[in-house]
């Protein structure tokens, strides 16, 4: 094999390495984009829930005149979700809103006319469906974050992650309140 053959082998090896790096880089970008898309799904479902809350609050107001603190807590928690700037802030505000909604539904138990209202029942069902969507979207987001983080933290992705300015992302974690089992009294 002459000098031309050796040069050809080195060129082929270089091309294979470059193509492999490009494919690895593109794979990491796709994984990061999946994380971003999963976050947008969470955001869309949080917005859906936020859109339902004013109708729910107005419905409850019509039946309960002295439950203003509960309604205020729901309204403030909803505003906190809308004002959140980072995923961590959004997670915390979303957990607060879920707690405020649970409290609102507990208050509704004391008002039979409210519970019997078709409008309230429909809003409650829509919120329950939306909460389920949020749970699914969070799971999907966490899965995407896990796959992305593995891609940038293992060899050879970690080499490209440093050069390509890819950083690890945080997934959703349960709040301390969610980790504590509720006390049930009979």
Tab-separated table of C-alpha atoms in Angstrom:
chain	number	residue	atom	x	y	z
A	1	UNK	CA	0.000	0.000	0.000
A	2	UNK	CA	1.446	3.290	-1.062
A	3	UNK	CA	1.210	6.780	0.368
A	4	UNK	CA	-2.045	7.359	-1.515
A	5	UNK	CA	-3.694	4.340	0.174
A	6	UNK	CA	-2.557	5.421	3.644
A	7	UNK	CA	-3.827	8.968	3.033
A	8	UNK	CA	-7.146	7.566	1.840
A	9	UNK	CA	-7.504	5.479	5.023
A	10	UNK	CA	-6.853	8.549	7.200
A	11	UNK	CA	-9.356	10.591	5.197
A	12	UNK	CA	-12.019	7.889	5.567
A	13	UNK	CA	-11.359	7.653	9.327
A	14	UNK	CA	-11.553	11.450	9.654
A	15	UNK	CA	-14.832	11.563	7.718
A	16	UNK	CA	-16.306	8.781	9.892
A	17	UNK	CA	-15.276	10.621	13.083
A	18	UNK	CA	-16.726	13.921	11.828
A	19	UNK	CA	-20.001	12.262	10.770
A	20	UNK	CA	-20.232	10.473	14.145
A	21	UNK	CA	-19.688	13.781	15.991
A	22	UNK	CA	-22.334	15.503	13.885
A	23	UNK	CA	-24.819	12.700	14.536
A	24	UNK	CA	-24.075	12.754	18.271
A	25	UNK	CA	-24.432	16.546	18.412
A	26	UNK	CA	-27.720	16.430	16.496
A	27	UNK	CA	-28.983	13.708	18.824
A	28	UNK	CA	-28.255	15.866	21.869
A	29	UNK	CA	-29.996	18.851	20.248
A	30	UNK	CA	-33.046	16.678	19.499
A	31	UNK	CA	-33.157	15.491	23.111
A	32	UNK	CA	-32.938	19.083	24.382
A	33	UNK	CA	-35.740	20.043	21.996
A	34	UNK	CA	-37.871	17.183	23.358
A	35	UNK	CA	-37.347	18.573	26.863
A	36	UNK	CA	-38.420	22.024	25.648
A	37	UNK	CA	-41.477	20.533	23.934
A	38	UNK	CA	-42.420	18.579	27.059
A	39	UNK	CA	-42.155	21.795	29.075
A	40	UNK	CA	-44.432	23.560	26.595
A	41	UNK	CA	-46.989	20.769	27.095
A	42	UNK	CA	-46.881	21.371	30.847
A	43	UNK	CA	-47.231	25.088	30.267
A	44	UNK	CA	-50.249	24.590	27.988
A	45	UNK	CA	-51.981	22.410	30.578
A	46	UNK	CA	-51.226	24.881	33.367
A	47	UNK	CA	-52.740	27.614	31.202
A	48	UNK	CA	-55.823	25.461	30.612
A	49	UNK	CA	-56.210	25.061	34.375
A	50	UNK	CA	-55.700	28.795	34.907
A	51	UNK	CA	-58.412	29.516	32.344
A	52	UNK	CA	-60.907	27.298	34.202
A	53	UNK	CA	-60.314	28.822	37.624
A	54	UNK	CA	-62.100	32.194	37.176
A	55	UNK	CA	-65.303	30.357	36.189
A	56	UNK	CA	-64.944	28.064	39.180
A	57	UNK	CA	-64.369	30.972	41.569
A	58	UNK	CA	-67.408	32.827	40.217
A	59	UNK	CA	-69.558	29.710	40.562
A	60	UNK	CA	-68.449	29.181	44.151
A	61	UNK	CA	-68.958	32.879	44.988
A	62	UNK	CA	-72.597	32.546	44.046
A	63	UNK	CA	-73.143	29.892	46.715
A	64	UNK	CA	-70.689	30.850	49.446
A	65	UNK	CA	-70.634	34.373	50.736
A	66	UNK	CA	-68.278	33.866	53.685
A	67	UNK	CA	-65.519	31.731	52.165
A	68	UNK	CA	-63.553	34.687	50.841
A	69	UNK	CA	-60.211	33.546	52.305
A	70	UNK	CA	-60.382	30.269	50.376
A	71	UNK	CA	-61.344	32.050	47.157
A	72	UNK	CA	-58.566	34.584	47.738
A	73	UNK	CA	-56.021	31.767	48.195
A	74	UNK	CA	-57.078	30.212	44.884
A	75	UNK	CA	-56.893	33.564	43.093
A	76	UNK	CA	-53.449	34.368	44.530
A	77	UNK	CA	-52.100	30.905	43.703
A	78	UNK	CA	-53.398	31.242	40.143
A	79	UNK	CA	-51.640	34.603	39.812
A	80	UNK	CA	-48.405	33.060	41.130
A	81	UNK	CA	-48.504	30.387	38.414
A	82	UNK	CA	-49.015	33.060	35.758
A	83	UNK	CA	-46.156	35.166	37.146
A	84	UNK	CA	-43.646	32.310	37.459
A	85	UNK	CA	-40.533	32.843	35.350
A	86	UNK	CA	-38.583	29.608	35.790
A	87	UNK	CA	-39.569	25.947	35.771
A	88	UNK	CA	-38.771	25.744	39.509
A	89	UNK	CA	-41.026	28.723	40.298
A	90	UNK	CA	-43.737	27.247	38.100
A	91	UNK	CA	-43.501	23.895	39.887
A	92	UNK	CA	-43.799	25.522	43.310
A	93	UNK	CA	-46.661	27.808	42.278
A	94	UNK	CA	-48.479	24.912	40.603
A	95	UNK	CA	-48.239	22.861	43.790
A	96	UNK	CA	-49.646	25.812	45.773
A	97	UNK	CA	-52.520	26.136	43.331
A	98	UNK	CA	-53.306	22.429	43.544
A	99	UNK	CA	-53.420	22.737	47.341
A	100	UNK	CA	-55.687	25.782	47.166
A	101	UNK	CA	-58.034	23.948	44.784
A	102	UNK	CA	-58.177	20.943	47.126
A	103	UNK	CA	-59.085	23.330	49.929
A	104	UNK	CA	-61.777	24.925	47.755
A	105	UNK	CA	-63.309	21.543	46.932
A	106	UNK	CA	-63.248	20.641	50.629
A	107	UNK	CA	-65.155	23.848	51.400
A	108	UNK	CA	-67.642	22.994	48.645
A	109	UNK	CA	-68.557	19.831	50.551
A	110	UNK	CA	-70.303	22.039	53.123
A	111	UNK	CA	-72.629	23.507	50.488
A	112	UNK	CA	-75.015	20.876	49.078
A	113	UNK	CA	-76.559	23.317	46.595
A	114	UNK	CA	-73.125	24.099	45.201
A	115	UNK	CA	-72.206	20.422	44.896
A	116	UNK	CA	-75.482	19.803	43.063
A	117	UNK	CA	-74.832	22.629	40.586
A	118	UNK	CA	-74.280	21.256	37.081
A	119	UNK	CA	-71.888	24.104	36.300
A	120	UNK	CA	-69.781	23.390	39.397
A	121	UNK	CA	-69.798	19.670	38.682
A	122	UNK	CA	-68.664	20.233	35.093
A	123	UNK	CA	-65.912	22.642	36.148
A	124	UNK	CA	-64.761	20.206	38.815
A	125	UNK	CA	-64.583	17.414	36.227
A	126	UNK	CA	-62.683	19.610	33.761
A	127	UNK	CA	-60.212	20.560	36.488
A	128	UNK	CA	-59.755	16.901	37.460
A	129	UNK	CA	-59.099	16.029	33.808
A	130	UNK	CA	-56.640	18.912	33.531
A	131	UNK	CA	-54.838	17.828	36.706
A	132	UNK	CA	-54.461	14.363	35.175
A	133	UNK	CA	-53.044	15.928	32.010
A	134	UNK	CA	-50.589	17.929	34.104
A	135	UNK	CA	-49.453	14.785	35.916
A	136	UNK	CA	-48.903	13.011	32.592
A	137	UNK	CA	-47.087	16.037	31.134
A	138	UNK	CA	-44.808	16.191	34.196
A	139	UNK	CA	-43.976	12.512	33.824
A	140	UNK	CA	-43.210	13.016	30.140
A	141	UNK	CA	-41.052	16.040	30.969
A	142	UNK	CA	-39.119	14.096	33.606
A	143	UNK	CA	-38.564	11.245	31.139
A	144	UNK	CA	-37.228	13.669	28.519
A	145	UNK	CA	-34.977	15.376	31.086
A	146	UNK	CA	-33.636	11.977	32.186
A	147	UNK	CA	-32.800	10.943	28.611
A	148	UNK	CA	-31.234	14.331	27.813
A	149	UNK	CA	-29.156	14.421	31.002
A	150	UNK	CA	-27.900	10.890	30.347
A	151	UNK	CA	-26.906	11.894	26.821
A	152	UNK	CA	-24.804	14.850	27.986
A	153	UNK	CA	-23.313	13.162	31.047
A	154	UNK	CA	-22.046	9.937	29.471
A	155	UNK	CA	-19.167	9.407	27.082
A	156	UNK	CA	-18.853	10.602	24.330
A	157	UNK	CA	-21.789	12.995	24.749
A	158	UNK	CA	-20.112	14.676	27.702
A	159	UNK	CA	-17.271	15.782	25.412
A	160	UNK	CA	-19.688	17.462	23.013
A	161	UNK	CA	-21.820	18.830	25.866
A	162	UNK	CA	-18.881	20.858	27.125
A	163	UNK	CA	-18.084	22.211	23.672
A	164	UNK	CA	-21.731	22.733	22.702
A	165	UNK	CA	-22.732	24.548	25.906
A	166	UNK	CA	-25.289	21.914	26.919
A	167	UNK	CA	-26.085	21.853	30.629
A	168	UNK	CA	-28.056	19.454	32.792
A	169	UNK	CA	-31.733	20.244	33.367
A	170	UNK	CA	-33.862	19.770	36.455
A	171	UNK	CA	-36.969	17.634	36.436
A	172	UNK	CA	-40.106	18.050	38.488
A	173	UNK	CA	-39.765	16.944	42.087
A	174	UNK	CA	-42.524	16.516	44.606
A	175	UNK	CA	-42.820	19.323	47.133
A	176	UNK	CA	-42.258	18.599	50.811
A	177	UNK	CA	-46.027	18.787	51.363
A	178	UNK	CA	-46.618	16.152	48.684
A	179	UNK	CA	-44.017	13.844	50.249
A	180	UNK	CA	-45.750	13.918	53.622
A	181	UNK	CA	-48.644	11.508	53.998
A	182	UNK	CA	-51.835	13.275	55.062
A	183	UNK	CA	-53.147	12.555	58.542
A	184	UNK	CA	-56.556	10.942	58.397
A	185	UNK	CA	-58.804	11.155	61.446
A	186	UNK	CA	-61.987	9.165	61.838
